[in-house]
């Protein structure tokens, strides 16, 4: 067992490059070492650094943290000439309901090796970000849920947090049709641009997004450090 600590933070733009971030991390690391000794448990610390903010990646390197993974933030800014991909025969798109929460969680967990619960999906479906028109559950010819995609629109800026398919239904063009459908819905809902996040090593997904015109804006690098209870 270990204690997991995620770090989210930044320094006001007018106060950057003055050693404030370094001082904050010195304080955090000293405190975590103390907690590790008190609780006699290792602590796994994760620092999420954005390459678009000067100094965030530098801190990760300067403190000797290991680069765990890199996520690319992609943006589609041209919503005028969207590609159209016809829906595949036999497959249906539905807005998910609370009764679909378990299937939604299963597809998500299989795709991302996660442990999302049915309860968390119900909470999401009942949240203010949920829009039945911008959440899609895909079912096959016999009505079994096999894929999903979700999107959030705030003003004219949209985000696609999740697109997932069951493994046995991948590489059949379903993801391409799902993405096409959600982008057209976002366009008709007034979106000027759409952003999503993809693992830098997921070349198949990046190839799909490139076909729609998504371009890389910046990266999010996950750095990790481990503190042992000495």
PDB file of N, CA, C and O in Angstrom, residues 19-28 63:
ATOM      1  N   UNK A  19      11.113  32.032  -8.490  1.00  0.00           N
ATOM      2  CA  UNK A  19      11.432  30.986  -7.521  1.00  0.00           C
ATOM      3  C   UNK A  19      10.280  30.573  -6.633  1.00  0.00           C
ATOM      4  O   UNK A  19      10.470  29.781  -5.703  1.00  0.00           O
ATOM      5  N   UNK A  20       9.074  31.090  -6.910  1.00  0.00           N
ATOM      6  CA  UNK A  20       7.929  30.764  -6.056  1.00  0.00           C
ATOM      7  C   UNK A  20       7.536  29.295  -6.213  1.00  0.00           C
ATOM      8  O   UNK A  20       7.282  28.589  -5.227  1.00  0.00           O
ATOM      9  N   UNK A  21       7.504  28.811  -7.455  1.00  0.00           N
ATOM     10  CA  UNK A  21       7.164  27.404  -7.690  1.00  0.00           C
ATOM     11  C   UNK A  21       8.155  26.473  -7.019  1.00  0.00           C
ATOM     12  O   UNK A  21       7.779  25.463  -6.405  1.00  0.00           O
ATOM     13  N   UNK A  22       9.447  26.813  -7.102  1.00  0.00           N
ATOM     14  CA  UNK A  22      10.477  25.996  -6.461  1.00  0.00           C
ATOM     15  C   UNK A  22      10.292  25.980  -4.952  1.00  0.00           C
ATOM     16  O   UNK A  22      10.421  24.927  -4.306  1.00  0.00           O
ATOM     17  N   UNK A  23       9.970  27.129  -4.371  1.00  0.00           N
ATOM     18  CA  UNK A  23       9.754  27.207  -2.925  1.00  0.00           C
ATOM     19  C   UNK A  23       8.548  26.368  -2.506  1.00  0.00           C
ATOM     20  O   UNK A  23       8.573  25.683  -1.472  1.00  0.00           O
ATOM     21  N   UNK A  24       7.498  26.397  -3.319  1.00  0.00           N
ATOM     22  CA  UNK A  24       6.303  25.605  -3.015  1.00  0.00           C
ATOM     23  C   UNK A  24       6.634  24.118  -3.027  1.00  0.00           C
ATOM     24  O   UNK A  24       6.240  23.359  -2.130  1.00  0.00           O
ATOM     25  N   UNK A  25       7.390  23.684  -4.049  1.00  0.00           N
ATOM     26  CA  UNK A  25       7.731  22.263  -4.145  1.00  0.00           C
ATOM     27  C   UNK A  25       8.677  21.843  -3.029  1.00  0.00           C
ATOM     28  O   UNK A  25       8.577  20.716  -2.526  1.00  0.00           O
ATOM     29  N   UNK A  26       9.586  22.713  -2.624  1.00  0.00           N
ATOM     30  CA  UNK A  26      10.453  22.404  -1.486  1.00  0.00           C
ATOM     31  C   UNK A  26       9.612  22.163  -0.229  1.00  0.00           C
ATOM     32  O   UNK A  26       9.864  21.219   0.530  1.00  0.00           O
ATOM     33  N   UNK A  27       8.613  23.008  -0.019  1.00  0.00           N
ATOM     34  CA  UNK A  27       7.718  22.847   1.127  1.00  0.00           C
ATOM     35  C   UNK A  27       6.943  21.535   1.021  1.00  0.00           C
ATOM     36  O   UNK A  27       6.837  20.780   2.007  1.00  0.00           O
ATOM     37  N   UNK A  28       6.379  21.270  -0.183  1.00  0.00           N
ATOM     38  CA  UNK A  28       5.574  20.050  -0.359  1.00  0.00           C
ATOM     39  C   UNK A  28       6.422  18.807  -0.129  1.00  0.00           C
ATOM     40  O   UNK A  28       6.008  17.875   0.582  1.00  0.00           O
ATOM     41  N   UNK A  63      13.622  18.758  -9.863  1.00  0.00           N
ATOM     42  CA  UNK A  63      13.412  18.009  -8.626  1.00  0.00           C
ATOM     43  C   UNK A  63      13.635  16.506  -8.813  1.00  0.00           C
ATOM     44  O   UNK A  63      13.336  15.721  -7.923  1.00  0.00           O
TER      45      UNK A  63
END
